[in-house]
XYZ file of C-alpha atoms in Angstrom:
625
model
C 181.944 -166.301 180.253
C 178.820 -167.327 181.896
C 177.842 -165.194 185.364
C 176.673 -166.599 188.482
C 173.707 -164.491 188.558
C 172.659 -164.873 185.130
C 171.684 -161.729 182.626
C 168.526 -161.547 184.115
C 170.375 -160.414 187.523
C 171.630 -157.409 185.556
C 168.339 -155.729 185.994
C 168.392 -156.325 189.420
C 172.121 -154.719 189.737
C 170.512 -151.574 188.143
C 168.155 -151.246 190.833
C 170.488 -150.080 193.176
C 173.349 -148.823 190.453
C 170.635 -146.373 188.714
C 174.011 -144.134 187.693
C 174.746 -146.280 184.956
C 172.813 -145.875 181.825
C 171.213 -149.067 180.643
C 170.939 -147.721 176.774
C 174.359 -146.475 176.939
C 175.669 -149.709 178.544
C 173.864 -152.001 175.760
C 175.355 -149.585 172.965
C 178.773 -150.493 174.346
C 180.825 -152.996 173.017
C 180.310 -155.086 176.207
C 176.868 -154.925 176.274
C 176.678 -156.159 172.544
C 178.638 -158.761 173.538
C 176.200 -159.678 176.205
C 178.036 -159.380 179.028
C 176.816 -158.989 182.273
C 177.727 -156.922 185.473
C 179.327 -159.830 187.215
C 181.337 -160.738 184.031
C 183.752 -157.542 184.927
C 182.674 -157.455 188.692
C 183.845 -161.122 189.333
C 183.808 -160.733 192.994
C 179.920 -160.669 192.826
C 179.858 -163.838 191.000
C 177.999 -166.634 192.859
C 176.888 -163.891 195.759
C 173.441 -164.913 196.347
C 172.743 -162.424 199.411
C 172.178 -158.562 198.792
C 173.142 -155.853 199.377
C 176.596 -157.223 198.908
C 179.680 -156.213 200.370
C 180.449 -152.141 200.236
C 183.963 -152.978 199.452
C 184.691 -155.032 196.133
C 187.793 -155.759 194.306
C 187.992 -153.334 191.320
C 186.882 -154.584 187.946
C 189.630 -157.067 186.530
C 190.324 -156.609 182.776
C 192.584 -159.098 182.631
C 189.793 -161.877 182.979
C 189.308 -161.515 179.384
C 192.191 -159.302 178.132
C 195.067 -160.850 179.761
C 197.480 -160.189 176.591
C 196.432 -156.502 176.902
C 197.226 -156.346 180.624
C 200.467 -157.852 180.109
C 201.611 -155.287 177.803
C 199.837 -152.625 179.897
C 201.625 -153.937 182.797
C 205.228 -153.352 180.752
C 204.101 -149.686 180.145
C 205.443 -146.405 181.713
C 201.699 -145.689 182.652
C 201.702 -148.812 184.903
C 205.134 -147.786 186.128
C 204.177 -144.736 187.221
C 200.991 -146.305 188.869
C 203.146 -148.795 190.865
C 205.018 -145.455 191.806
C 201.746 -144.645 193.663
C 201.224 -141.700 191.461
C 197.664 -141.351 191.226
C 197.823 -139.491 187.957
C 198.654 -142.352 186.043
C 195.797 -144.031 183.524
C 194.264 -146.846 183.584
C 192.123 -148.939 181.201
C 188.850 -147.162 182.145
C 190.818 -143.776 182.018
C 191.004 -144.157 178.237
C 188.430 -146.525 177.206
C 185.418 -145.475 179.753
C 183.754 -147.714 182.184
C 179.781 -148.706 180.984
C 180.058 -146.612 177.835
C 183.048 -148.259 175.950
C 183.335 -148.499 172.527
C 185.449 -150.165 169.834
C 188.313 -148.204 168.432
C 186.777 -148.406 165.209
C 183.801 -146.172 166.062
C 184.400 -143.085 165.287
C 182.522 -141.799 168.499
C 184.993 -143.999 170.689
C 187.384 -141.603 172.618
C 189.874 -144.356 171.465
C 189.320 -143.786 167.549
C 192.373 -142.450 165.515
C 190.356 -139.312 165.064
C 189.841 -138.504 169.005
C 193.168 -140.138 170.029
C 195.111 -136.854 170.615
C 192.036 -135.141 172.372
C 192.238 -138.220 174.826
C 195.846 -138.272 175.185
C 195.759 -134.387 175.774
C 193.642 -134.697 178.837
C 197.130 -135.483 180.695
C 199.440 -134.386 178.133
C 198.370 -130.747 177.176
C 198.238 -127.744 178.750
C 196.105 -127.790 181.196
C 196.883 -131.457 182.408
C 199.589 -133.293 184.431
C 202.545 -131.308 184.858
C 204.853 -133.501 187.029
C 208.311 -135.182 186.508
C 206.762 -138.162 184.741
C 204.784 -135.935 181.987
C 207.915 -133.957 181.160
C 206.484 -131.981 178.045
C 203.225 -130.228 179.204
C 202.236 -128.831 175.614
C 202.388 -132.112 173.938
C 199.028 -131.924 172.632
C 199.232 -128.397 171.630
C 202.165 -129.203 169.652
C 201.050 -132.034 167.944
C 197.288 -130.037 167.197
C 199.597 -127.682 164.811
C 201.804 -130.592 163.306
C 201.167 -132.114 159.613
C 200.015 -135.350 161.027
C 197.137 -133.889 162.961
C 195.938 -131.594 159.957
C 195.810 -134.805 157.906
C 193.856 -136.605 160.129
C 191.765 -133.895 160.384
C 191.082 -133.706 156.577
C 189.816 -137.483 157.289
C 193.290 -139.054 156.119
C 193.490 -141.451 159.476
C 197.041 -143.329 157.442
C 198.581 -139.954 159.358
C 200.312 -140.537 162.311
C 198.656 -140.236 165.905
C 199.711 -140.709 169.232
C 199.391 -144.504 169.115
C 201.346 -145.043 165.760
C 204.897 -143.436 167.660
C 204.216 -144.385 171.228
C 202.166 -147.854 170.910
C 198.763 -148.243 172.591
C 199.026 -150.086 175.813
C 202.886 -150.891 176.070
C 203.840 -147.540 175.418
C 207.230 -146.936 177.134
C 209.368 -143.877 178.206
C 212.111 -142.410 175.613
C 214.653 -143.381 178.353
C 214.082 -147.430 177.715
C 215.549 -148.760 175.532
C 212.430 -151.094 174.199
C 210.598 -148.131 173.485
C 209.607 -147.106 169.900
C 210.417 -143.492 170.662
C 213.845 -144.248 171.874
C 216.798 -142.443 170.117
C 218.124 -145.649 168.301
C 214.542 -146.532 167.190
C 213.486 -143.365 165.955
C 214.313 -144.517 162.221
C 212.484 -147.572 162.700
C 209.433 -145.872 163.963
C 209.557 -143.289 161.569
C 210.075 -145.773 158.573
C 206.688 -147.801 159.252
C 204.792 -144.698 157.276
C 208.024 -143.118 155.885
C 209.749 -146.402 154.136
C 211.186 -144.671 151.302
C 213.072 -141.644 153.053
C 214.318 -143.707 155.752
C 215.944 -145.881 153.422
C 217.648 -143.067 152.236
C 218.495 -141.524 155.746
C 220.191 -144.804 156.449
C 221.977 -144.999 153.387
C 223.322 -141.542 153.936
C 226.370 -140.161 156.116
C 223.966 -139.255 159.123
C 222.086 -142.840 159.026
C 225.659 -144.602 158.665
C 227.111 -142.833 161.381
C 223.812 -143.507 163.885
C 224.081 -147.249 162.552
C 227.546 -146.903 164.234
C 226.467 -145.807 167.382
C 227.560 -142.453 166.663
C 225.245 -140.248 169.118
C 225.928 -136.655 167.562
C 224.393 -138.139 164.240
C 221.147 -136.474 163.432
C 217.793 -138.868 163.384
C 214.268 -138.014 162.104
C 213.355 -135.860 165.211
C 216.660 -134.108 165.482
C 215.408 -132.175 162.040
C 211.691 -132.553 162.168
C 210.770 -132.422 165.890
C 208.869 -134.506 167.877
C 205.366 -133.495 168.091
C 205.065 -130.416 166.099
C 206.271 -131.816 162.721
C 205.441 -129.244 160.027
C 205.771 -129.416 156.436
C 208.392 -127.618 154.618
C 206.112 -124.878 153.178
C 205.409 -123.508 156.856
C 207.309 -120.778 157.575
C 208.134 -121.435 161.262
C 208.817 -125.479 160.059
C 212.867 -126.163 160.832
C 212.664 -127.652 157.368
C 211.706 -124.553 155.694
C 214.082 -122.966 153.289
C 215.757 -120.413 155.639
C 215.627 -122.234 158.561
C 217.200 -125.182 156.972
C 220.547 -123.230 156.153
C 220.427 -120.682 159.146
C 219.516 -122.662 161.979
C 218.734 -126.547 161.162
C 222.055 -127.832 159.886
C 224.275 -124.968 161.348
C 223.282 -126.028 164.710
C 225.808 -128.839 164.085
C 227.985 -127.616 161.233
C 228.930 -124.469 163.076
C 229.676 -125.827 166.632
C 233.281 -125.839 167.543
C 233.116 -129.059 169.434
C 231.832 -131.306 166.757
C 233.777 -130.118 163.931
C 236.606 -130.737 165.926
C 235.489 -133.853 167.138
C 235.004 -135.347 163.785
C 237.956 -133.726 161.908
C 235.975 -131.322 159.658
C 237.017 -127.735 158.380
C 235.947 -124.849 160.538
C 233.899 -121.753 158.374
C 232.140 -123.898 156.123
C 228.599 -122.681 157.138
C 230.062 -119.175 157.213
C 231.139 -119.451 153.814
C 227.765 -120.355 152.555
C 226.319 -117.666 154.506
C 228.600 -115.121 153.404
C 227.720 -116.344 149.195
C 225.054 -115.328 146.944
C 223.305 -118.288 148.020
C 223.467 -117.675 151.563
C 222.770 -113.293 151.023
C 219.836 -114.325 148.717
C 218.417 -116.663 151.371
C 218.226 -114.015 153.800
C 216.584 -111.694 151.742
C 213.778 -114.729 151.543
C 214.434 -115.494 147.987
C 212.043 -118.766 147.213
C 214.549 -119.672 144.492
C 217.766 -119.755 146.370
C 219.859 -122.869 147.068
C 219.835 -124.054 150.756
C 222.128 -126.845 151.749
C 219.703 -129.665 150.740
C 219.507 -128.200 147.440
C 223.056 -129.599 146.802
C 223.622 -131.999 149.552
C 219.873 -133.696 149.483
C 217.673 -133.884 152.425
C 217.783 -137.710 153.658
C 220.171 -139.501 151.541
C 223.549 -137.094 152.356
C 226.573 -138.236 151.230
C 230.387 -137.308 151.701
C 232.149 -135.534 148.541
C 234.253 -138.753 148.296
C 231.302 -141.010 147.704
C 231.122 -141.543 143.740
C 227.123 -141.354 144.167
C 227.240 -138.210 146.347
C 225.576 -135.153 144.599
C 228.512 -133.249 145.242
C 231.029 -135.856 143.879
C 233.712 -134.492 141.554
C 231.678 -136.819 138.774
C 228.007 -135.358 139.490
C 228.316 -132.133 140.865
C 227.739 -130.292 137.376
C 224.456 -131.816 137.145
C 223.641 -130.649 140.554
C 224.511 -127.327 139.688
C 222.260 -127.647 136.485
C 219.428 -128.093 138.595
C 219.326 -124.257 138.806
C 221.307 -123.265 136.627
C 220.659 -124.991 133.090
C 223.959 -125.660 130.879
C 225.962 -125.780 133.917
C 230.135 -126.935 132.755
C 232.387 -128.121 135.218
C 234.320 -124.888 135.372
C 230.969 -123.338 136.566
C 230.537 -126.084 139.161
C 234.187 -125.521 140.475
C 233.806 -122.002 140.881
C 230.798 -122.130 143.506
C 231.914 -124.722 146.020
C 233.061 -124.121 150.049
C 236.818 -124.381 149.039
C 236.676 -121.545 146.529
C 235.010 -119.709 148.886
C 237.125 -120.115 151.373
C 239.627 -117.174 150.637
C 242.682 -119.136 152.497
C 242.173 -121.938 149.763
C 241.066 -119.731 147.138
C 244.455 -117.872 147.132
C 243.906 -115.648 144.447
C 240.951 -114.445 145.783
C 242.427 -113.917 149.107
C 245.057 -111.743 147.391
C 242.669 -109.407 146.017
C 240.701 -109.448 149.540
C 243.896 -108.584 151.283
C 244.532 -105.902 148.237
C 241.573 -103.952 148.402
C 241.396 -104.029 152.459
C 244.922 -102.189 151.978
C 243.944 -99.953 149.204
C 240.258 -99.028 151.237
C 242.842 -97.965 154.367
C 244.877 -96.273 152.183
C 242.691 -94.250 149.754
C 239.698 -93.701 152.350
C 242.586 -92.582 154.995
C 244.091 -90.299 152.788
C 240.713 -88.522 151.949
C 239.953 -88.581 155.781
C 243.406 -86.974 156.053
C 243.057 -84.621 153.381
C 239.364 -83.535 154.546
C 240.366 -82.796 157.835
C 243.042 -80.149 157.073
C 240.476 -78.406 155.143
C 238.074 -78.681 158.249
C 240.847 -77.344 159.923
C 241.149 -74.558 158.257
C 237.787 -73.272 158.553
C 238.203 -73.840 162.203
C 241.166 -71.551 162.127
C 239.298 -68.994 159.932
C 236.221 -68.975 162.131
C 237.933 -68.572 165.458
C 240.292 -66.191 163.824
C 237.201 -63.938 162.508
C 235.452 -64.384 166.182
C 238.558 -63.639 168.112
C 238.773 -60.407 166.439
C 235.144 -59.655 166.493
C 233.286 -57.892 169.650
C 232.302 -60.624 171.994
C 229.995 -61.208 174.982
C 230.550 -63.847 177.563
C 228.376 -66.935 176.909
C 229.815 -69.589 179.513
C 232.330 -69.109 182.560
C 235.612 -71.133 182.885
C 233.604 -73.693 185.438
C 230.932 -74.181 182.953
C 233.354 -74.725 180.322
C 235.245 -77.483 182.319
C 231.979 -79.327 183.328
C 231.222 -79.511 179.721
C 234.295 -80.856 178.773
C 233.967 -83.557 181.437
C 230.311 -84.323 180.740
C 231.714 -84.807 176.734
C 234.310 -87.353 178.143
C 232.002 -89.205 180.746
C 229.129 -89.220 178.485
C 231.053 -90.515 175.420
C 233.237 -93.274 177.654
C 229.777 -94.374 179.164
C 228.170 -94.816 175.868
C 231.030 -96.861 173.953
C 231.546 -98.889 177.258
C 227.753 -99.619 177.663
C 226.672 -100.722 173.964
C 230.221 -102.906 173.980
C 228.364 -105.298 176.389
C 225.217 -105.334 174.511
C 227.047 -105.134 170.989
C 229.933 -106.889 171.625
C 229.745 -108.841 167.909
C 229.645 -105.725 165.956
C 232.568 -104.663 164.070
C 233.351 -101.539 166.152
C 233.494 -103.389 169.379
C 235.064 -106.201 168.039
C 238.230 -104.579 167.285
C 237.959 -102.942 170.853
C 238.009 -106.414 172.302
C 240.955 -107.080 169.871
C 242.700 -104.320 171.692
C 242.147 -105.573 175.184
C 238.934 -104.374 176.226
C 237.572 -107.737 177.713
C 234.303 -107.374 180.274
C 236.775 -106.943 183.092
C 238.182 -103.977 181.442
C 234.813 -102.811 179.886
C 233.208 -103.097 183.442
C 235.483 -101.397 185.201
C 235.720 -98.300 182.840
C 232.262 -98.050 182.769
C 232.131 -97.575 186.525
C 234.521 -95.319 186.103
C 233.242 -92.736 183.538
C 230.012 -93.329 186.019
C 231.627 -92.094 188.774
C 233.219 -89.136 186.870
C 229.554 -88.119 185.229
C 228.261 -88.179 188.642
C 230.919 -86.159 190.209
C 230.613 -83.397 187.732
C 226.756 -83.510 188.432
C 227.509 -82.975 191.675
C 229.925 -79.758 191.396
C 227.453 -78.551 188.934
C 224.289 -78.600 191.373
C 227.025 -77.078 194.053
C 227.654 -74.719 191.219
C 224.391 -73.636 190.685
C 223.532 -73.421 194.942
C 226.383 -71.301 195.865
C 227.806 -69.116 192.920
C 225.961 -66.187 191.274
C 227.269 -66.915 188.009
C 225.498 -70.692 188.401
C 222.170 -69.368 189.652
C 222.228 -66.758 186.833
C 222.425 -69.907 184.735
C 219.960 -71.908 186.270
C 217.554 -68.925 185.900
C 218.212 -68.155 182.215
C 217.613 -71.948 181.763
C 214.232 -72.375 183.548
C 211.551 -73.330 181.435
C 208.448 -70.718 180.668
C 205.219 -71.055 179.045
C 206.633 -68.463 176.625
C 208.909 -71.027 175.439
C 205.815 -73.121 173.943
C 204.854 -69.658 171.809
C 208.353 -69.203 170.692
C 208.385 -73.000 169.524
C 205.316 -71.913 167.257
C 207.081 -68.545 166.118
C 210.429 -70.398 165.254
C 208.597 -72.790 163.092
C 206.759 -70.163 161.213
C 209.705 -68.303 160.555
C 211.671 -71.376 159.127
C 208.667 -72.495 157.314
C 208.506 -69.210 155.286
C 205.184 -67.913 157.374
C 206.238 -65.194 159.447
C 209.252 -62.774 158.359
C 210.769 -62.056 161.818
C 212.498 -64.571 163.817
C 211.692 -65.153 167.420
C 213.261 -63.015 170.098
C 214.905 -65.665 172.565
C 216.703 -64.765 175.764
C 220.199 -66.266 176.689
C 218.853 -69.717 175.523
C 216.646 -70.605 173.125
C 214.076 -73.938 173.756
C 216.170 -76.479 171.975
C 218.773 -75.674 174.388
C 216.509 -75.642 177.517
C 214.811 -78.942 176.434
C 218.237 -80.687 175.997
C 219.478 -79.296 179.588
C 216.503 -80.612 181.782
C 216.729 -83.925 179.366
C 220.252 -84.239 180.464
C 219.227 -83.783 184.208
C 216.337 -86.323 183.801
C 218.678 -88.702 182.069
C 221.599 -88.483 184.002
C 218.997 -88.949 187.557
C 217.557 -92.168 185.831
C 220.842 -93.570 184.592
C 222.043 -92.849 188.024
C 219.361 -94.643 189.669
C 219.179 -97.758 187.742
C 222.781 -97.935 186.993
C 223.485 -98.360 190.864
C 220.781 -101.190 191.019
C 222.762 -102.516 188.442
C 226.340 -102.043 189.987
C 224.767 -103.594 193.518
C 221.946 -106.192 192.686
C 222.350 -107.710 195.867
C 221.686 -104.764 198.043
C 218.941 -103.394 195.663
C 216.817 -106.760 195.985
C 217.222 -106.007 199.950
C 215.229 -103.113 199.619
C 213.375 -103.388 196.307
C 210.950 -106.637 194.594
C 213.088 -108.983 192.727
C 211.371 -107.269 189.242
C 213.588 -104.190 189.999
C 216.731 -105.941 188.489
C 215.128 -106.389 185.077
C 213.071 -103.342 185.106
C 216.600 -101.366 185.840
C 218.132 -103.110 182.849
C 215.481 -102.317 180.477
C 215.368 -98.757 181.500
C 219.296 -98.060 181.353
C 219.322 -99.384 177.965
C 216.656 -97.430 176.278
C 217.516 -94.521 178.291
C 221.113 -94.955 176.894
C 219.935 -95.485 173.219
C 217.369 -92.209 173.827
C 220.341 -90.279 174.830
C 222.531 -91.016 172.433
C 220.096 -90.755 169.737
C 219.596 -86.989 171.162
C 222.668 -86.028 171.525
C 223.403 -87.254 167.444
C 220.101 -85.930 166.385
C 219.663 -82.942 168.178
C 222.891 -81.675 169.840
C 225.066 -82.117 167.211
C 222.861 -80.315 164.740
C 222.483 -77.219 166.252
C 226.159 -77.170 167.197
C 227.894 -78.561 164.468
C 225.539 -79.066 161.331
C 223.121 -75.853 161.744
C 224.628 -73.771 158.748
C 224.777 -70.810 161.186
C 227.227 -72.876 163.265
C 229.558 -75.087 160.976
C 231.919 -76.310 161.045
C 231.203 -75.889 164.757
C 229.884 -73.667 167.603
C 233.389 -72.912 169.067
C 231.934 -71.517 172.477
C 232.564 -74.685 174.542
C 235.991 -74.082 173.963
C 236.447 -70.199 174.710
C 232.772 -69.688 176.350
C 232.505 -66.209 173.833
C 229.974 -65.315 171.571
C 230.149 -62.513 168.819
C 227.757 -59.811 169.628
C 226.713 -59.963 165.758
C 225.571 -63.974 166.363
C 224.161 -63.022 169.778
C 222.233 -60.157 168.549
C 220.941 -62.593 165.723
C 219.760 -65.679 167.814
C 219.290 -64.556 170.908
C 218.481 -60.673 170.672
C 217.027 -60.187 173.961
C 219.923 -61.519 176.111
C 221.938 -59.612 173.589
C 220.503 -56.337 174.254
C 220.600 -56.886 178.078
C 224.505 -57.635 177.892
C 225.172 -54.552 176.075
C 223.136 -52.174 177.528
C 224.684 -53.503 181.105
C 228.314 -52.800 179.413
C 227.344 -49.678 178.135
C 226.283 -48.876 181.679
C 229.543 -50.007 183.224
C 231.685 -48.213 180.962
C 229.886 -44.908 181.597
C 229.555 -44.922 185.279
C 232.543 -42.814 186.698
C 235.633 -44.160 188.145
C 236.214 -44.087 192.018
C 238.307 -41.422 192.849
C 241.929 -42.347 193.460
C 243.204 -42.156 197.281
C 245.424 -39.020 196.324
C 242.722 -37.100 194.557
C 240.573 -37.348 197.794
C 240.015 -34.089 200.164
C 241.866 -34.405 203.126
C 240.197 -34.496 206.532
């Protein structure tokens, strides 16, 4: 490879091209080989007049590396470059220009220890993200893998980018000649994992794969492509818990896959519901997973006599975890025996106990409802005969009844959307509450709640009784003091009860929380009801923000009713079995004087004053004019 200028003329080049570091070039693989500038910049060979032409042909690596250049020409990098994608790498992109080192040199960017960082310049979070580079986080994913960790520990036998993708002739996964094409994955992985690959190919998955069945999983379906983690990593797809609840179930719970290959439905569910599955949910390290019985790679069907779950081998398989296991023990814990349709005796007892539970618990409920009804009647009888004060008027009673119906209806139809797979809502769906029905009911209840709210506002504004109620419900600084007094009394730190007016602080807080909650749910509900109209007025994020607020406000309101309201009107010892004033609007004088002494005193004084006032004279008693 002699040059037209000779080696001595390299110094002449450097007189103008001072950006090239002579020492760096001398240390490079080309410098050590004694190559001169013109050996790469071949367009200068034979040139005797300087300065030379401004525009020269690019350095042609093919002059020496013809075989490598031929490989590169078939690669996806070259194809991308031919399409005019400037981001596609060339020889210099990976090897450098005047400082290129041998791939065996630890300082070289193409050394195995540096290879992933080199590829990561483009195939990383801050690299290319166009349609050709479809996976922008490849480098980050690989960096977390077991392969990368082993290389970091100095094990140069672990796989890096080139081991799987090739070096110069790397091709896209859609290319049938690519080492990462689906049909060549086992071959590629088998270069390092020969025994595991042989086991896989001998198993049912490998046999199906060789027959061209695309549904059959390959190495990357289970282990991943770049972020291949060890089995001990908690977020690995092959970690104990993920194997049985995610990895295997992705295919073995798919109705499409099961129907296509004539597999029995429910097999995976039977495992999940077994002791093995239940203990695995609780993260038991000893719990059996799918691979504990079926093996990891050499998975064979039960009909195969060499299978670990074949009749002749299953007892030994069970004995791995259960020393001394017998054939009868092995038969007791199969998918078939777990299936209540196939295990008729177990199915009989399931049906028997379901009916028994319904009969026994149903009769208990009926019995206790009768007893509860007795105490309702007794309390009502006692209160109806005792002196009473009017606490709620007729309109207020009806408002509360409508509020109760619409609130419960909204809660049920709202949570039925979010928790449609829960037991409570599954039977509602079975009764016909599909999404079209649910959505209509939810809106009907919403309109009912808003109508009740409008009625209530009109009542407060235009009714004397309504304005009196609003005045009584208004929050005062005095309420904060009464909170402290009430808590001190119930803690035994004060002897006298707080002196409440018509409503105590718990009732006021609940009322204003209802006002706030209704307003919030109405606004967010209308946004979700009319999303197109909402986005004409508000930014795009209004939809998702409204969903979040609507959902959590619903939880808050429902829990407040269950925890706060039901305690004070049902569970409170002074009210049990229930405060009945919501039905008739009355409260006994005795209870009013105990709970609302200031209001009771005002009402009794007003009643006595009205009774003491002289009645207007009748017309016939008036003196004649």
